[in-house]
PDB file of C-alpha atoms and ligand atoms in Angstrom:
ATOM      1  CA  MET A   1      12.056 -19.012  36.059  1.00 64.00           C
ATOM      2  CA  THR A   2      13.018 -20.339  32.547  1.00 91.00           C
ATOM      3  CA  ILE A   3      11.811 -18.181  29.773  1.00 96.00           C
ATOM      4  CA  GLN A   4       9.316 -20.207  27.360  1.00 96.00           C
ATOM      5  CA  LEU A   5       8.512 -20.302  23.809  1.00 98.00           C
ATOM      6  CA  PRO A   6       4.539 -20.079  23.882  1.00 98.00           C
ATOM      7  CA  ASP A   7       2.948 -21.706  21.088  1.00 98.00           C
ATOM      8  CA  LEU A   8       1.017 -20.005  18.504  1.00 98.00           C
ATOM      9  CA  PRO A   9      -3.057 -19.010  19.336  1.00 98.00           C
ATOM     10  CA  TYR A  10      -3.780 -20.048  16.210  1.00 98.00           C
ATOM     11  CA  ALA A  11      -2.417 -22.958  13.438  1.00 98.00           C
ATOM     12  CA  LYS A  12       0.341 -21.681  11.216  1.00 98.00           C
ATOM     13  CA  ASP A  13      -2.102 -21.647   8.253  1.00 98.00           C
ATOM     14  CA  ALA A  14      -4.762 -19.477   9.894  1.00 98.00           C
ATOM     15  CA  LEU A  15      -3.333 -15.963   9.185  1.00 98.00           C
ATOM     16  CA  ALA A  16      -3.166 -17.120   5.335  1.00 98.00           C
ATOM     17  CA  PRO A  17      -3.429 -15.243   2.896  1.00 98.00           C
ATOM     18  CA  HIS A  18      -2.597 -12.514   4.569  1.00 98.00           C
ATOM     19  CA  VAL A  19       0.594 -14.480   6.686  1.00 98.00           C
ATOM     20  CA  SER A  20       1.644 -17.364   4.639  1.00 98.00           C
ATOM     21  CA  ALA A  21       2.501 -20.393   7.124  1.00 98.00           C
ATOM     22  CA  GLN A  22       5.818 -20.073   5.954  1.00 98.00           C
ATOM     23  CA  THR A  23       6.555 -17.028   7.562  1.00 98.00           C
ATOM     24  CA  LEU A  24       5.225 -17.710  10.696  1.00 98.00           C
ATOM     25  CA  GLU A  25       6.868 -21.149  11.242  1.00 98.00           C
ATOM     26  CA  PHE A  26      10.233 -19.076  10.547  1.00 98.00           C
ATOM     27  CA  HIS A  27       9.033 -15.808  12.668  1.00 98.00           C
ATOM     28  CA  HIS A  28       7.394 -18.160  15.757  1.00 98.00           C
ATOM     29  CA  ASP A  29       9.724 -21.046  15.359  1.00 98.00           C
ATOM     30  CA  LYS A  30      13.137 -19.794  14.341  1.00 98.00           C
ATOM     31  CA  HIS A  31      13.294 -16.244  15.764  1.00 98.00           C
ATOM     32  CA  HIS A  32      10.829 -15.904  18.630  1.00 98.00           C
ATOM     33  CA  ALA A  33      12.421 -19.246  19.780  1.00 98.00           C
ATOM     34  CA  ALA A  34      16.205 -17.865  19.320  1.00 98.00           C
ATOM     35  CA  TYR A  35      15.405 -15.005  21.362  1.00 98.00           C
ATOM     36  CA  VAL A  36      13.973 -17.412  24.222  1.00 98.00           C
ATOM     37  CA  THR A  37      17.229 -19.054  23.945  1.00 98.00           C
ATOM     38  CA  ASN A  38      19.262 -16.406  24.058  1.00 98.00           C
ATOM     39  CA  ALA A  39      17.808 -14.882  26.928  1.00 98.00           C
ATOM     40  CA  ASN A  40      17.673 -17.906  28.676  1.00 98.00           C
ATOM     41  CA  LYS A  41      21.670 -18.555  28.172  1.00 97.00           C
ATOM     42  CA  LEU A  42      22.276 -14.632  29.523  1.00 98.00           C
ATOM     43  CA  ILE A  43      20.381 -15.019  32.284  1.00 97.00           C
ATOM     44  CA  ALA A  44      21.257 -18.550  33.721  1.00 97.00           C
ATOM     45  CA  GLY A  45      23.263 -18.672  36.943  1.00 95.00           C
ATOM     46  CA  THR A  46      22.565 -15.126  37.560  1.00 96.00           C
ATOM     47  CA  PRO A  47      19.860 -13.399  40.431  1.00 95.00           C
ATOM     48  CA  LEU A  48      17.611 -12.900  37.108  1.00 96.00           C
ATOM     49  CA  ALA A  49      17.029 -16.298  36.968  1.00 96.00           C
ATOM     50  CA  GLU A  50      14.269 -17.191  38.592  1.00 93.00           C
ATOM     51  CA  ALA A  51      12.778 -13.456  37.354  1.00 96.00           C
ATOM     52  CA  SER A  52       9.681 -13.344  35.687  1.00 97.00           C
ATOM     53  CA  LEU A  53       9.902 -11.623  32.060  1.00 98.00           C
ATOM     54  CA  GLU A  54       8.463  -8.891  32.803  1.00 97.00           C
ATOM     55  CA  GLU A  55      11.253  -7.952  35.852  1.00 97.00           C
ATOM     56  CA  ILE A  56      14.325  -9.216  33.550  1.00 98.00           C
ATOM     57  CA  ILE A  57      13.010  -7.238  30.798  1.00 98.00           C
ATOM     58  CA  LYS A  58      12.969  -3.476  33.430  1.00 98.00           C
ATOM     59  CA  ALA A  59      15.695  -4.905  35.394  1.00 98.00           C
ATOM     60  CA  ALA A  60      17.742  -5.012  32.122  1.00 98.00           C
ATOM     61  CA  ALA A  61      16.227  -1.929  30.219  1.00 98.00           C
ATOM     62  CA  ALA A  62      17.806   0.319  33.628  1.00 97.00           C
ATOM     63  CA  ASP A  63      21.249  -1.491  33.061  1.00 97.00           C
ATOM     64  CA  PRO A  64      23.133  -0.399  30.190  1.00 96.00           C
ATOM     65  CA  SER A  65      25.586  -3.541  30.574  1.00 97.00           C
ATOM     66  CA  LYS A  66      22.777  -5.869  29.947  1.00 97.00           C
ATOM     67  CA  LYS A  67      21.798  -4.093  26.465  1.00 98.00           C
ATOM     68  CA  GLY A  68      21.725  -7.953  25.324  1.00 98.00           C
ATOM     69  CA  LEU A  69      19.659  -9.218  27.689  1.00 98.00           C
ATOM     70  CA  PHE A  70      17.218  -6.544  26.393  1.00 98.00           C
ATOM     71  CA  ASN A  71      17.248  -7.579  23.389  1.00 98.00           C
ATOM     72  CA  ASN A  72      16.164 -10.666  24.025  1.00 98.00           C
ATOM     73  CA  ALA A  73      14.300 -10.539  26.262  1.00 98.00           C
ATOM     74  CA  ALA A  74      11.678  -7.701  25.062  1.00 98.00           C
ATOM     75  CA  GLN A  75      11.593  -9.413  22.000  1.00 98.00           C
ATOM     76  CA  VAL A  76      10.774 -12.135  23.331  1.00 98.00           C
ATOM     77  CA  TRP A  77       7.488 -10.353  24.950  1.00 98.00           C
ATOM     78  CA  ASN A  78       7.006  -8.220  22.094  1.00 98.00           C
ATOM     79  CA  HIS A  79       6.660 -11.169  20.250  1.00 98.00           C
ATOM     80  CA  THR A  80       3.836 -13.680  21.936  1.00 98.00           C
ATOM     81  CA  PHE A  81       2.292  -9.706  22.400  1.00 98.00           C
ATOM     82  CA  LEU A  82       2.367  -9.833  18.660  1.00 98.00           C
ATOM     83  CA  TRP A  83       0.929 -13.034  18.202  1.00 98.00           C
ATOM     84  CA  ASN A  84      -1.923 -12.104  19.941  1.00 98.00           C
ATOM     85  CA  SER A  85      -2.578  -9.286  18.640  1.00 98.00           C
ATOM     86  CA  MET A  86      -3.774 -10.678  15.387  1.00 98.00           C
ATOM     87  CA  ALA A  87      -6.625 -13.094  14.473  1.00 98.00           C
ATOM     88  CA  PRO A  88      -8.130 -15.197  12.160  1.00 98.00           C
ATOM     89  CA  ASN A  89     -11.093 -13.139  10.370  1.00 96.00           C
ATOM     90  CA  GLY A  90      -9.755 -10.019  12.034  1.00 98.00           C
ATOM     91  CA  GLY A  91      -9.405  -6.386  11.181  1.00 98.00           C
ATOM     92  CA  GLY A  92     -11.260  -3.911  10.113  1.00 98.00           C
ATOM     93  CA  ALA A  93     -13.203  -0.892  11.797  1.00 97.00           C
ATOM     94  CA  PRO A  94     -13.054  -1.988  15.472  1.00 97.00           C
ATOM     95  CA  LYS A  95     -16.198  -3.328  18.061  1.00 92.00           C
ATOM     96  CA  GLY A  96     -16.809  -2.373  21.345  1.00 95.00           C
ATOM     97  CA  ASP A  97     -14.852  -0.427  23.791  1.00 98.00           C
ATOM     98  CA  ILE A  98     -12.033   0.285  21.521  1.00 98.00           C
ATOM     99  CA  ALA A  99     -14.518   1.557  19.088  1.00 98.00           C
ATOM    100  CA  ASP A 100     -15.683   4.449  21.794  1.00 98.00           C
ATOM    101  CA  ALA A 101     -11.727   5.368  22.210  1.00 98.00           C
ATOM    102  CA  ILE A 102     -10.553   5.486  18.609  1.00 98.00           C
ATOM    103  CA  LYS A 103     -13.200   7.760  17.839  1.00 98.00           C
ATOM    104  CA  ALA A 104     -12.834  10.036  20.963  1.00 98.00           C
ATOM    105  CA  ASP A 105      -8.553  10.027  20.334  1.00 98.00           C
ATOM    106  CA  PHE A 106      -8.346  10.011  16.803  1.00 98.00           C
ATOM    107  CA  GLY A 107     -11.785  11.833  15.578  1.00 98.00           C
ATOM    108  CA  SER A 108     -12.212   9.137  13.235  1.00 98.00           C
ATOM    109  CA  TYR A 109     -11.649   4.915  12.718  1.00 98.00           C
ATOM    110  CA  GLU A 110      -9.858   6.631   9.003  1.00 98.00           C
ATOM    111  CA  THR A 111      -7.502   8.714  11.017  1.00 98.00           C
ATOM    112  CA  PHE A 112      -6.585   6.800  13.292  1.00 98.00           C
ATOM    113  CA  VAL A 113      -5.825   4.243   9.909  1.00 98.00           C
ATOM    114  CA  GLU A 114      -3.515   7.001   8.750  1.00 98.00           C
ATOM    115  CA  THR A 115      -2.031   7.721  11.560  1.00 98.00           C
ATOM    116  CA  PHE A 116      -0.910   3.964  12.160  1.00 98.00           C
ATOM    117  CA  SER A 117       0.115   3.324   8.034  1.00 98.00           C
ATOM    118  CA  THR A 118       2.274   6.701   8.614  1.00 98.00           C
ATOM    119  CA  THR A 119       3.347   5.442  11.644  1.00 98.00           C
ATOM    120  CA  ALA A 120       4.547   2.171  10.966  1.00 98.00           C
ATOM    121  CA  VAL A 121       5.365   2.459   7.430  1.00 98.00           C
ATOM    122  CA  GLY A 122       7.646   5.197   8.622  1.00 98.00           C
ATOM    123  CA  GLN A 123       9.684   3.633  11.478  1.00 97.00           C
ATOM    124  CA  PHE A 124      13.455   3.310   9.856  1.00 97.00           C
ATOM    125  CA  GLY A 125      14.757  -0.211   9.904  1.00 96.00           C
ATOM    126  CA  SER A 126      13.996  -2.963  12.233  1.00 98.00           C
ATOM    127  CA  GLY A 127      11.162  -2.375  14.958  1.00 98.00           C
ATOM    128  CA  TRP A 128       7.920  -2.193  15.848  1.00 98.00           C
ATOM    129  CA  ALA A 129       4.147  -0.070  15.561  1.00 98.00           C
ATOM    130  CA  TRP A 130       2.005   0.612  18.464  1.00 98.00           C
ATOM    131  CA  LEU A 131      -1.232   0.722  19.071  1.00 98.00           C
ATOM    132  CA  VAL A 132      -0.769   2.464  23.157  1.00 98.00           C
ATOM    133  CA  LEU A 133      -2.553   3.353  26.643  1.00 98.00           C
ATOM    134  CA  ASP A 134      -1.019   6.572  27.731  1.00 97.00           C
ATOM    135  CA  GLY A 135      -2.196   8.929  30.717  1.00 94.00           C
ATOM    136  CA  GLY A 136      -5.719   7.761  29.461  1.00 94.00           C
ATOM    137  CA  LYS A 137      -5.698   8.766  26.622  1.00 97.00           C
ATOM    138  CA  LEU A 138      -4.323   6.454  23.528  1.00 98.00           C
ATOM    139  CA  LYS A 139      -1.617   7.060  21.054  1.00 98.00           C
ATOM    140  CA  ILE A 140       0.032   5.343  18.379  1.00 98.00           C
ATOM    141  CA  GLU A 141       4.341   5.130  18.635  1.00 98.00           C
ATOM    142  CA  GLY A 142       6.771   3.549  16.508  1.00 98.00           C
ATOM    143  CA  THR A 143       9.465   1.439  18.751  1.00 98.00           C
ATOM    144  CA  ALA A 144      13.097   0.634  17.168  1.00 98.00           C
ATOM    145  CA  ASN A 145      14.628  -2.729  17.661  1.00 98.00           C
ATOM    146  CA  ALA A 146      13.234  -4.760  20.406  1.00 98.00           C
ATOM    147  CA  ASP A 147      11.807  -1.465  23.068  1.00 98.00           C
ATOM    148  CA  THR A 148       8.705  -1.715  24.263  1.00 98.00           C
ATOM    149  CA  PRO A 149       6.667  -0.099  26.217  1.00 98.00           C
ATOM    150  CA  LEU A 150       6.609  -1.937  28.638  1.00 97.00           C
ATOM    151  CA  VAL A 151       9.564  -0.080  29.818  1.00 98.00           C
ATOM    152  CA  HIS A 152       8.291   3.633  29.062  1.00 97.00           C
ATOM    153  CA  GLY A 153       5.176   3.415  30.981  1.00 96.00           C
ATOM    154  CA  LYS A 154       2.681   2.665  28.676  1.00 98.00           C
ATOM    155  CA  LYS A 155      -0.079   0.121  28.136  1.00 98.00           C
ATOM    156  CA  ALA A 156       0.491  -2.057  25.568  1.00 98.00           C
ATOM    157  CA  LEU A 157      -3.186  -2.020  23.535  1.00 98.00           C
ATOM    158  CA  PHE A 158      -1.721  -4.105  20.137  1.00 98.00           C
ATOM    159  CA  THR A 159       1.273  -4.000  17.703  1.00 98.00           C
ATOM    160  CA  CYS A 160       3.062  -4.971  14.261  1.00 98.00           C
ATOM    161  CA  ASP A 161       5.717  -5.896  13.825  1.00 98.00           C
ATOM    162  CA  VAL A 162       7.970  -4.286  10.643  1.00 98.00           C
ATOM    163  CA  TRP A 163      10.866  -5.705  11.443  1.00 98.00           C
ATOM    164  CA  GLU A 164      11.872  -7.077   7.195  1.00 97.00           C
ATOM    165  CA  HIS A 165      11.531 -10.929   8.921  1.00 97.00           C
ATOM    166  CA  ALA A 166       7.795 -10.522   9.905  1.00 98.00           C
ATOM    167  CA  TYR A 167       6.807  -9.603   6.363  1.00 98.00           C
ATOM    168  CA  TYR A 168      10.289 -11.145   2.949  1.00 98.00           C
ATOM    169  CA  LEU A 169       8.038 -13.641   2.652  1.00 98.00           C
ATOM    170  CA  ASP A 170       5.133 -12.814   1.705  1.00 98.00           C
ATOM    171  CA  TYR A 171       5.727  -9.067   1.209  1.00 98.00           C
ATOM    172  CA  GLN A 172       8.776  -8.390  -0.687  1.00 97.00           C
ATOM    173  CA  ASN A 173       9.902  -4.647   0.414  1.00 97.00           C
ATOM    174  CA  ARG A 174       6.073  -3.752   0.655  1.00 98.00           C
ATOM    175  CA  ARG A 175       6.405  -2.446   4.124  1.00 98.00           C
ATOM    176  CA  PRO A 176       3.038  -0.732   3.110  1.00 98.00           C
ATOM    177  CA  ASP A 177       0.553  -3.198   1.972  1.00 98.00           C
ATOM    178  CA  TYR A 178       1.818  -5.383   4.901  1.00 98.00           C
ATOM    179  CA  VAL A 179       0.675  -2.767   7.294  1.00 98.00           C
ATOM    180  CA  LYS A 180      -2.266  -2.526   5.228  1.00 98.00           C
ATOM    181  CA  THR A 181      -3.108  -6.083   4.932  1.00 98.00           C
ATOM    182  CA  PHE A 182      -2.445  -6.302   9.358  1.00 98.00           C
ATOM    183  CA  LEU A 183      -5.228  -3.046   9.608  1.00 98.00           C
ATOM    184  CA  ALA A 184      -7.565  -4.647   7.035  1.00 98.00           C
ATOM    185  CA  HIS A 185      -7.208  -8.011   7.849  1.00 98.00           C
ATOM    186  CA  LEU A 186      -5.017  -9.348  11.130  1.00 98.00           C
ATOM    187  CA  VAL A 187      -5.844  -6.883  14.227  1.00 98.00           C
ATOM    188  CA  ASN A 188      -7.256  -9.349  17.549  1.00 98.00           C
ATOM    189  CA  TRP A 189      -9.810  -6.309  18.233  1.00 98.00           C
ATOM    190  CA  ASP A 190     -11.140  -8.733  21.112  1.00 98.00           C
ATOM    191  CA  PHE A 191      -7.485  -8.588  22.439  1.00 98.00           C
ATOM    192  CA  VAL A 192      -7.381  -4.897  22.281  1.00 98.00           C
ATOM    193  CA  ASN A 193     -10.595  -4.644  24.420  1.00 98.00           C
ATOM    194  CA  ALA A 194      -9.418  -7.072  27.061  1.00 98.00           C
ATOM    195  CA  ASN A 195      -6.183  -4.515  27.469  1.00 98.00           C
ATOM    196  CA  LEU A 196      -7.705  -2.273  27.329  1.00 97.00           C
ATOM    197  CA  LYS A 197     -10.058  -3.212  30.319  1.00 94.00           C
ATOM    198  CA  LYS A 198      -6.703  -4.647  32.564  1.00 90.00           C
TER     199      LYS A 198
HETATM  200 MN1  MN3 B 201       9.390 -10.504  14.803  1.00 52.99          MN
END
């Protein structure tokens, strides 16, 4: 099947001032769209043309000759996951099952914030910071470039994109400020709780 670019789950200005409409316009309409276009070009006429996006990512991850396909297909999945990881009026202390799980596995929300921030700010170059479920325990992990928990047997709960294109227009080089704002104002805890239940 052809890989589709999903619409954003909110208006382009819905996350302002934390993430501007201009950033979402470039990030979704240009960057995310380009990954979709490139991945579709790379699967056209191959046995993967009819596969699901998840199947394409897993097949490409297992084949070093398909690095370009992996990078583009994984970035399609990562960005769709990112849009859902954010919500207007999100962030701050979690509610529901994830609040209990964070307390159990990190000790406190404050320790979780500190650990997540250290990983997100410290990820060298382009990549992602993730809250994942790994063997029944919450963990925070950084991945480089397009790498994704999907191919490491871990369940992603939410992600923060730390590629410069995610924050440069709004924060320039101040990645720590972007990560702090992401945790305080953007995390979609309803999405995290839904992923936890899956
Ligand atoms: Mn991005």
